[in-house]
Amino acid sequence: MTLDKNPSATLAAFAAGLQFDTIPAPVLRRTEDLFLDWYASALAGKGARPVEAIEAYAREMGPASGRAEVLISRRTTSPHFAALVNAAASHFAEQDDVHNGSVFHPGAVVFPAALAIAQDIGASGREFLAAVVVGYEVGIRVGEFLGRSHYRVFHTTATAGTLAAAAAAGRLLKLDAPTMVHAFGSAGTQAAGLWEFLRDAADSKQLHTAHAASSGLASAYLAREGLTGARQILEGPQGLAVGTSSDADPARLTDRLGQRWATAETSFKYHASCRHTHPSADALLALMQTHRLVADDLVQVTTHVHQGAIDVLGRVTVPSTVHQAKFSMGTVLALVAEYGYAGLDEFEQHYLSPRVAALRDRVTMQLDEEVDGAYPQRWIGKVTASTRDGKTLSARVDEPKGDPGNTLTRAELEDKARRLAAYGRGATSAEMADLMARIWSVAEAPRVERWLAA
């Protein structure tokens, strides 16, 4: 990587200028996969208390009709309020995508903004997909730029997410490069989101994505109207990095733009929990399958993790809600040991069951030099377990299920999407079949219109 004297401007020029025809076909196919995964995650948020609270706010404050669709209620409103609710909904079930190197959930902030604007202006499927790729490429690089120190206190999806949403929105609004810089400036000055909510099992995680998507969208519209923003909001002497990071690397903002497609590096979630739990969960599954163990065979489980996992998951000891349980390493591993999978129904029905709680309390996290050194580019899973017959057993996975090298097939993504929709009762199986067919051919759509009729 070489030093760019004005990386914000370079990144903005890329966002403004990327054309659909220059995006490699595999990246476009992955973007379609990510669209289905995001859409189904949003449907899974239907009925969730924090999501419905944000929807109630949007109903009161926003217009009663419009061209942008609120997925959980199937009503329409303005792009701003549709993005607000859809972003909150898609981050609730903890099944939305994640990019390892940036520790960032791009789908939950990019798709809500892009879909709302595309529906409002009648953009083509090609324009919609190009805007989504822009949002992913920008947001991922901003997350990588902010670094590990940022993530210790700040929820990167909430902070980098404002820039990602602004980039996608600006691309659909056809902002030129100088105007895109202003959109970035307004988005970056609104970037916010702190991990403190985990200590109290508070609802802020849904607010984080709602705010990021809607603020990024607003930043693009305001830039179009002439509102200016800081031209170096990311790397400037009083910019985002100085205020929120001690290891920011500006070179990461423009790393191989147009050559390295970070969108295609994005991982899908297999388990319905914080991504920091997935490597250990998969390693424990591998250990149990190799040695033909059941949950009762486990006396003690030690997970060998990176510091980021300890920073995030270490706040949760005894979870008080289903959502908080998804940030409990012990709960996730206990569910995996009992049921072979930490899915939506497993959490909903069993996160506080006596058997799960007993094993949860016998799981510990331990910082591992190899795992920490590889993170965040690689999320290695390592576990050691002692068994009732006196053995000490170990296992590891180098790519958790859902990572690009161990990805979900389209058949697996479709199955996941059906389960997510059924969980939230957001769509019937027939509606999902139609929805999936339309998503797989979205590039041919002359206009992005409503997906689920009221």
Coordinates of N, CA and C in Angstrom, one line a residue, residues 44-208:
A44 N -36.7 -11.3 9.6 CA -36.6 -12.0 10.9 C -36.7 -11.0 12.1
G45 N -36.5 -9.7 11.8 CA -36.7 -8.7 12.8 C -38.1 -8.3 13.1
K46 N -39.1 -8.8 12.3 CA -40.5 -8.5 12.5 C -40.9 -9.0 13.9
G47 N -41.6 -8.1 14.6 CA -42.1 -8.5 15.9 C -41.2 -8.3 17.1
A48 N -39.9 -8.0 16.8 CA -38.9 -7.8 17.8 C -39.2 -6.5 18.5
R49 N -39.2 -6.4 19.8 CA -39.6 -5.2 20.6 C -38.8 -4.0 20.2
P50 N -37.4 -4.0 20.1 CA -36.7 -2.8 19.8 C -37.0 -2.4 18.3
V51 N -37.2 -3.3 17.4 CA -37.4 -3.0 16.0 C -38.8 -2.4 15.9
E52 N -39.8 -2.9 16.6 CA -41.2 -2.4 16.6 C -41.2 -1.0 17.2
A53 N -40.4 -0.8 18.2 CA -40.3 0.6 18.8 C -39.8 1.6 17.8
I54 N -38.8 1.2 17.0 CA -38.3 2.1 16.0 C -39.3 2.3 14.9
E55 N -40.0 1.2 14.5 CA -41.1 1.4 13.5 C -42.2 2.3 14.0
A56 N -42.5 2.2 15.3 CA -43.6 3.1 15.9 C -43.1 4.5 15.8
Y57 N -41.9 4.8 16.1 CA -41.3 6.1 15.9 C -41.4 6.6 14.5
A58 N -41.1 5.7 13.5 CA -41.1 6.1 12.1 C -42.5 6.4 11.7
R59 N -43.5 5.6 12.2 CA -44.9 5.8 11.8 C -45.3 7.2 12.3
E60 N -44.9 7.6 13.5 CA -45.3 8.9 14.0 C -44.6 10.1 13.4
M61 N -43.4 9.9 13.0 CA -42.6 11.0 12.5 C -42.5 11.1 11.0
G62 N -42.7 10.0 10.3 CA -42.5 10.0 8.9 C -43.8 10.1 8.1
P63 N -43.7 10.2 6.8 CA -45.0 10.3 6.0 C -45.7 8.9 6.0
A64 N -47.0 9.0 5.9 CA -47.8 7.7 6.0 C -47.7 6.9 4.7
S65 N -47.2 7.5 3.6 CA -47.1 6.7 2.4 C -45.9 7.3 1.6
G66 N -45.5 6.5 0.6 CA -44.3 6.9 -0.2 C -44.0 5.8 -1.1
R67 N -42.8 5.8 -1.7 CA -42.4 4.7 -2.6 C -41.4 3.7 -2.0
A68 N -40.9 4.0 -0.8 CA -39.9 3.1 -0.2 C -40.7 2.2 0.8
E69 N -40.3 1.0 0.8 CA -41.0 -0.1 1.5 C -40.4 -0.4 2.9
V70 N -41.2 -0.4 3.9 CA -40.8 -0.9 5.2 C -41.1 -2.4 5.2
L71 N -40.1 -3.2 5.3 CA -40.2 -4.7 5.0 C -41.1 -5.4 6.1
I72 N -40.9 -5.0 7.4 CA -41.6 -5.8 8.4 C -43.1 -5.5 8.5
S73 N -43.5 -4.3 7.9 CA -44.9 -4.0 8.0 C -45.6 -3.9 6.6
R74 N -44.7 -3.9 5.6 CA -45.2 -3.8 4.2 C -45.9 -2.5 3.9
R75 N -45.7 -1.5 4.7 CA -46.2 -0.2 4.4 C -45.2 0.6 3.6
T76 N -45.5 1.8 3.1 CA -44.5 2.6 2.4 C -44.4 3.9 3.1
T77 N -43.2 4.5 2.9 CA -42.9 5.8 3.5 C -41.8 6.5 2.7
S78 N -41.2 7.5 3.3 CA -40.0 8.1 2.7 C -38.8 7.2 2.7
P79 N -37.8 7.5 1.9 CA -36.6 6.7 2.0 C -35.9 6.8 3.3
H80 N -35.9 7.9 3.9 CA -35.2 8.1 5.2 C -35.8 7.1 6.3
F81 N -37.1 7.1 6.4 CA -37.7 6.3 7.5 C -37.8 4.8 7.1
A82 N -37.8 4.5 5.8 CA -37.8 3.1 5.4 C -36.4 2.5 5.7
A83 N -35.3 3.3 5.4 CA -34.0 2.9 5.7 C -33.8 2.7 7.2
L84 N -34.3 3.6 8.0 CA -34.2 3.6 9.5 C -34.8 2.3 10.0
V85 N -36.0 1.9 9.6 CA -36.6 0.7 10.2 C -36.0 -0.6 9.6
N86 N -35.7 -0.6 8.3 CA -35.1 -1.8 7.7 C -33.8 -2.1 8.2
A87 N -33.0 -1.1 8.5 CA -31.6 -1.3 9.1 C -31.7 -1.9 10.5
A88 N -32.7 -1.3 11.3 CA -32.8 -1.9 12.6 C -33.3 -3.4 12.6
A89 N -34.2 -3.6 11.7 CA -34.8 -5.0 11.6 C -33.7 -6.0 11.2
S90 N -32.8 -5.6 10.3 CA -31.9 -6.6 9.7 C -30.7 -6.9 10.6
H91 N -30.6 -6.2 11.7 CA -29.5 -6.4 12.6 C -29.9 -7.1 13.9
F92 N -31.2 -7.4 14.0 CA -31.7 -8.0 15.2 C -31.4 -9.5 15.4
A93 N -31.6 -10.3 14.4 CA -31.4 -11.7 14.6 C -30.0 -12.2 14.7
E94 N -29.0 -11.3 14.5 CA -27.6 -11.6 14.5 C -27.3 -12.7 13.4
Q95 N -27.9 -12.5 12.2 CA -27.7 -13.4 11.1 C -27.2 -12.6 9.9
D96 N -27.0 -11.3 10.0 CA -26.6 -10.5 8.9 C -25.1 -10.7 8.7
D97 N -24.6 -10.3 7.5 CA -23.3 -10.6 7.1 C -22.2 -9.8 7.8
V98 N -20.9 -10.2 7.7 CA -19.8 -9.6 8.4 C -18.6 -9.7 7.5
H99 N -17.8 -8.6 7.5 CA -16.5 -8.6 6.8 C -15.4 -8.8 7.9
N100 N -14.6 -9.8 7.8 CA -13.6 -10.1 8.8 C -12.6 -9.0 9.1
G101 N -11.9 -8.5 8.1 CA -10.8 -7.6 8.3 C -11.2 -6.3 8.8
S102 N -12.5 -5.8 8.6 CA -13.0 -4.6 9.1 C -13.8 -4.7 10.3
V103 N -14.2 -6.0 10.7 CA -15.1 -6.3 11.8 C -16.3 -5.4 11.6
F104 N -17.0 -5.5 10.5 CA -18.0 -4.6 10.1 C -19.1 -5.4 9.4
H105 N -20.4 -5.1 9.7 CA -21.6 -5.7 9.1 C -22.1 -4.8 8.0
P106 N -21.6 -4.9 6.8 CA -22.0 -3.9 5.8 C -23.5 -4.0 5.4
G107 N -24.0 -5.2 5.3 CA -25.4 -5.4 4.8 C -26.4 -4.6 5.5
A108 N -26.3 -4.5 6.8 CA -27.3 -3.9 7.7 C -27.4 -2.4 7.5
V109 N -26.4 -1.8 6.9 CA -26.4 -0.4 6.7 C -26.4 0.0 5.2
V110 N -25.9 -0.8 4.4 CA -25.8 -0.5 2.9 C -27.1 -0.8 2.3
F111 N -27.6 -2.0 2.4 CA -28.9 -2.3 1.7 C -30.1 -1.5 2.1
P112 N -30.3 -1.1 3.4 CA -31.4 -0.3 3.7 C -31.4 1.0 3.0
A113 N -30.3 1.7 2.9 CA -30.2 3.0 2.3 C -30.4 2.8 0.7
A114 N -29.7 1.8 0.2 CA -29.7 1.6 -1.3 C -31.1 1.2 -1.7
L115 N -31.7 0.3 -1.0 CA -33.1 -0.2 -1.5 C -34.1 0.9 -1.4
A116 N -34.1 1.7 -0.3 CA -35.0 2.8 -0.1 C -34.9 3.8 -1.2
I117 N -33.7 4.2 -1.6 CA -33.6 5.2 -2.6 C -33.9 4.6 -4.0
A118 N -33.4 3.4 -4.2 CA -33.7 2.8 -5.5 C -35.2 2.7 -5.8
Q119 N -36.0 2.3 -4.7 CA -37.4 2.2 -4.9 C -38.0 3.6 -5.1
D120 N -37.5 4.6 -4.4 CA -38.0 6.0 -4.5 C -37.8 6.6 -5.9
I121 N -36.7 6.4 -6.5 CA -36.3 7.0 -7.7 C -36.6 6.1 -8.9
G122 N -36.9 4.8 -8.7 CA -37.1 3.9 -9.7 C -35.8 3.5 -10.4
A123 N -34.8 3.3 -9.7 CA -33.5 2.9 -10.3 C -33.6 1.5 -10.8
S124 N -32.7 1.2 -11.8 CA -32.7 -0.1 -12.3 C -31.9 -1.1 -11.4
G125 N -32.1 -2.3 -11.6 CA -31.4 -3.3 -10.8 C -29.9 -3.2 -10.9
R126 N -29.4 -2.8 -12.1 CA -28.0 -2.6 -12.3 C -27.5 -1.4 -11.5
E127 N -28.2 -0.4 -11.5 CA -27.8 0.8 -10.7 C -27.8 0.5 -9.2
F128 N -28.8 -0.3 -8.8 CA -29.0 -0.7 -7.4 C -27.8 -1.5 -7.0
L129 N -27.4 -2.5 -7.8 CA -26.3 -3.4 -7.4 C -25.0 -2.6 -7.4
A130 N -24.8 -1.7 -8.4 CA -23.5 -0.9 -8.4 C -23.4 -0.1 -7.1
A131 N -24.5 0.5 -6.7 CA -24.5 1.3 -5.5 C -24.2 0.5 -4.2
V132 N -24.8 -0.7 -4.2 CA -24.5 -1.6 -3.1 C -23.0 -1.9 -3.0
V133 N -22.4 -2.3 -4.1 CA -21.0 -2.6 -4.2 C -20.2 -1.4 -3.7
V134 N -20.5 -0.2 -4.2 CA -19.9 1.0 -3.7 C -19.9 1.1 -2.2
G135 N -21.1 0.9 -1.6 CA -21.3 1.0 -0.2 C -20.4 0.0 0.6
Y136 N -20.4 -1.2 0.1 CA -19.5 -2.3 0.7 C -18.0 -1.9 0.6
E137 N -17.6 -1.5 -0.6 CA -16.2 -1.2 -0.8 C -15.7 0.0 0.1
V138 N -16.5 1.0 0.2 CA -16.2 2.2 1.0 C -16.3 1.8 2.5
G139 N -17.4 1.2 3.0 CA -17.5 0.9 4.4 C -16.5 0.0 4.9
I140 N -16.1 -1.0 4.1 CA -15.1 -2.0 4.6 C -13.8 -1.3 4.7
R141 N -13.4 -0.5 3.8 CA -12.1 0.2 3.9 C -12.1 1.2 5.0
V142 N -13.2 1.8 5.3 CA -13.2 2.7 6.5 C -13.1 1.9 7.8
G143 N -13.7 0.8 7.8 CA -13.6 -0.1 9.0 C -12.2 -0.6 9.2
E144 N -11.5 -1.0 8.1 CA -10.1 -1.4 8.2 C -9.2 -0.2 8.6
F145 N -9.5 0.9 8.1 CA -8.7 2.1 8.4 C -8.8 2.5 9.9
L146 N -10.0 2.4 10.5 CA -10.1 2.7 11.9 C -9.4 1.7 12.8
G147 N -9.3 0.5 12.4 CA -8.4 -0.4 13.1 C -9.0 -1.1 14.4
R148 N -8.2 -1.9 15.0 CA -8.6 -2.7 16.2 C -8.9 -1.8 17.4
S149 N -8.1 -0.7 17.6 CA -8.3 0.1 18.7 C -9.7 0.8 18.7
H150 N -10.1 1.2 17.6 CA -11.5 1.8 17.4 C -12.5 0.8 17.9
Y151 N -12.4 -0.5 17.5 CA -13.4 -1.5 17.8 C -13.5 -1.8 19.3
R152 N -12.5 -1.5 20.1 CA -12.6 -1.8 21.5 C -13.7 -1.0 22.2
V153 N -14.0 0.2 21.7 CA -15.0 1.0 22.3 C -16.2 1.3 21.4
F154 N -15.9 1.4 20.1 CA -16.9 1.8 19.1 C -17.3 0.6 18.3
H155 N -18.6 0.6 18.1 CA -19.2 -0.4 17.2 C -19.0 0.0 15.8
T156 N -18.1 -0.6 15.1 CA -17.7 -0.2 13.8 C -18.8 -0.1 12.8
T157 N -19.8 -1.0 12.9 CA -20.9 -1.0 12.0 C -21.7 0.3 12.1
A158 N -21.7 0.9 13.3 CA -22.4 2.1 13.5 C -21.6 3.3 13.0
T159 N -20.3 3.2 13.1 CA -19.4 4.4 12.7 C -19.1 4.3 11.2
A160 N -18.4 3.3 10.8 CA -18.0 3.1 9.4 C -19.3 3.0 8.6
G161 N -20.4 2.5 9.2 CA -21.7 2.4 8.5 C -22.3 3.6 8.0
T162 N -22.0 4.8 8.6 CA -22.5 6.0 8.1 C -21.9 6.4 6.8
L163 N -20.6 6.1 6.7 CA -19.9 6.4 5.4 C -20.3 5.4 4.3
A164 N -20.5 4.1 4.7 CA -21.0 3.1 3.7 C -22.3 3.5 3.2
A165 N -23.3 3.9 4.0 CA -24.6 4.2 3.6 C -24.6 5.5 2.7
A166 N -23.7 6.5 3.1 CA -23.6 7.7 2.3 C -23.1 7.4 0.9
A167 N -22.1 6.5 0.8 CA -21.5 6.1 -0.5 C -22.5 5.5 -1.4
A168 N -23.3 4.5 -0.8 CA -24.3 3.8 -1.6 C -25.4 4.8 -2.1
A169 N -25.8 5.7 -1.1 CA -26.9 6.6 -1.4 C -26.4 7.6 -2.4
G170 N -25.2 8.1 -2.3 CA -24.6 9.1 -3.2 C -24.4 8.6 -4.6
R171 N -24.1 7.3 -4.7 CA -24.0 6.7 -6.0 C -25.3 6.6 -6.7
L172 N -26.4 6.3 -6.0 CA -27.7 6.3 -6.6 C -28.2 7.6 -7.0
L173 N -27.8 8.6 -6.2 CA -28.2 10.0 -6.5 C -27.3 10.7 -7.5
K174 N -26.3 9.9 -8.0 CA -25.4 10.4 -9.0 C -24.6 11.6 -8.6
L175 N -24.1 11.6 -7.3 CA -23.3 12.7 -6.9 C -21.9 12.6 -7.6
D176 N -21.4 13.8 -8.0 CA -20.1 13.8 -8.5 C -19.0 13.7 -7.4
A177 N -17.8 13.5 -7.8 CA -16.8 13.3 -6.7 C -16.7 14.4 -5.7
P178 N -16.6 15.6 -6.0 CA -16.5 16.7 -5.0 C -17.7 16.7 -4.1
T179 N -18.9 16.4 -4.6 CA -20.1 16.4 -3.8 C -20.1 15.1 -2.9
M180 N -19.6 14.0 -3.4 CA -19.5 12.8 -2.6 C -18.6 13.1 -1.4
V181 N -17.5 13.9 -1.6 CA -16.7 14.2 -0.5 C -17.5 14.9 0.6
H182 N -18.4 15.8 0.3 CA -19.2 16.5 1.2 C -20.2 15.5 1.9
A183 N -20.7 14.6 1.2 CA -21.6 13.6 1.8 C -20.8 12.8 2.8
F184 N -19.5 12.4 2.5 CA -18.7 11.7 3.5 C -18.4 12.6 4.7
G185 N -18.2 13.8 4.5 CA -18.0 14.7 5.6 C -19.1 14.8 6.6
S186 N -20.3 14.9 6.0 CA -21.5 15.0 6.9 C -21.8 13.6 7.6
A187 N -21.5 12.5 6.8 CA -21.7 11.2 7.4 C -20.7 10.9 8.5
G188 N -19.5 11.3 8.3 CA -18.4 11.0 9.3 C -18.6 11.8 10.5
T189 N -19.1 13.0 10.4 CA -19.3 13.8 11.7 C -20.4 13.3 12.5
Q190 N -21.3 12.5 11.9 CA -22.4 11.9 12.7 C -22.1 10.5 13.1
A191 N -20.9 9.9 12.8 CA -20.6 8.5 13.2 C -20.6 8.4 14.7
A192 N -21.3 7.3 15.1 CA -21.5 7.1 16.6 C -21.9 5.7 16.9
G193 N -21.6 5.2 18.0 CA -22.1 3.9 18.5 C -21.1 3.2 19.4
L194 N -21.5 3.0 20.7 CA -20.6 2.6 21.7 C -21.0 1.2 22.2
W195 N -20.1 0.4 22.6 CA -20.3 -1.0 23.0 C -20.9 -1.1 24.4
E196 N -21.0 0.0 25.1 CA -21.5 0.0 26.5 C -22.8 -0.6 26.7
F197 N -23.6 -0.6 25.6 CA -25.0 -1.1 25.7 C -25.0 -2.6 26.1
L198 N -24.0 -3.4 25.8 CA -24.0 -4.8 26.0 C -24.0 -5.1 27.5
R199 N -23.4 -4.2 28.3 CA -23.4 -4.5 29.8 C -24.8 -4.5 30.4
D200 N -25.7 -3.7 29.8 CA -27.1 -3.6 30.3 C -28.1 -4.4 29.5
A201 N -27.7 -5.1 28.5 CA -28.7 -5.7 27.5 C -29.6 -4.7 26.9
A202 N -29.1 -3.5 26.6 CA -29.9 -2.4 26.1 C -30.1 -2.7 24.6
D203 N -31.0 -1.9 24.0 CA -31.4 -2.1 22.6 C -30.6 -1.3 21.6
S204 N -29.5 -0.7 22.0 CA -28.8 0.2 21.1 C -28.3 -0.3 19.8
K205 N -28.0 -1.7 19.8 CA -27.4 -2.2 18.6 C -28.3 -2.0 17.4
Q206 N -29.7 -2.1 17.6 CA -30.6 -1.8 16.5 C -30.6 -0.3 16.1
L207 N -30.5 0.5 17.2 CA -30.4 2.0 16.9 C -29.2 2.3 16.2
H208 N -28.1 1.6 16.4 CA -26.8 1.9 15.7 C -27.0 1.8 14.2

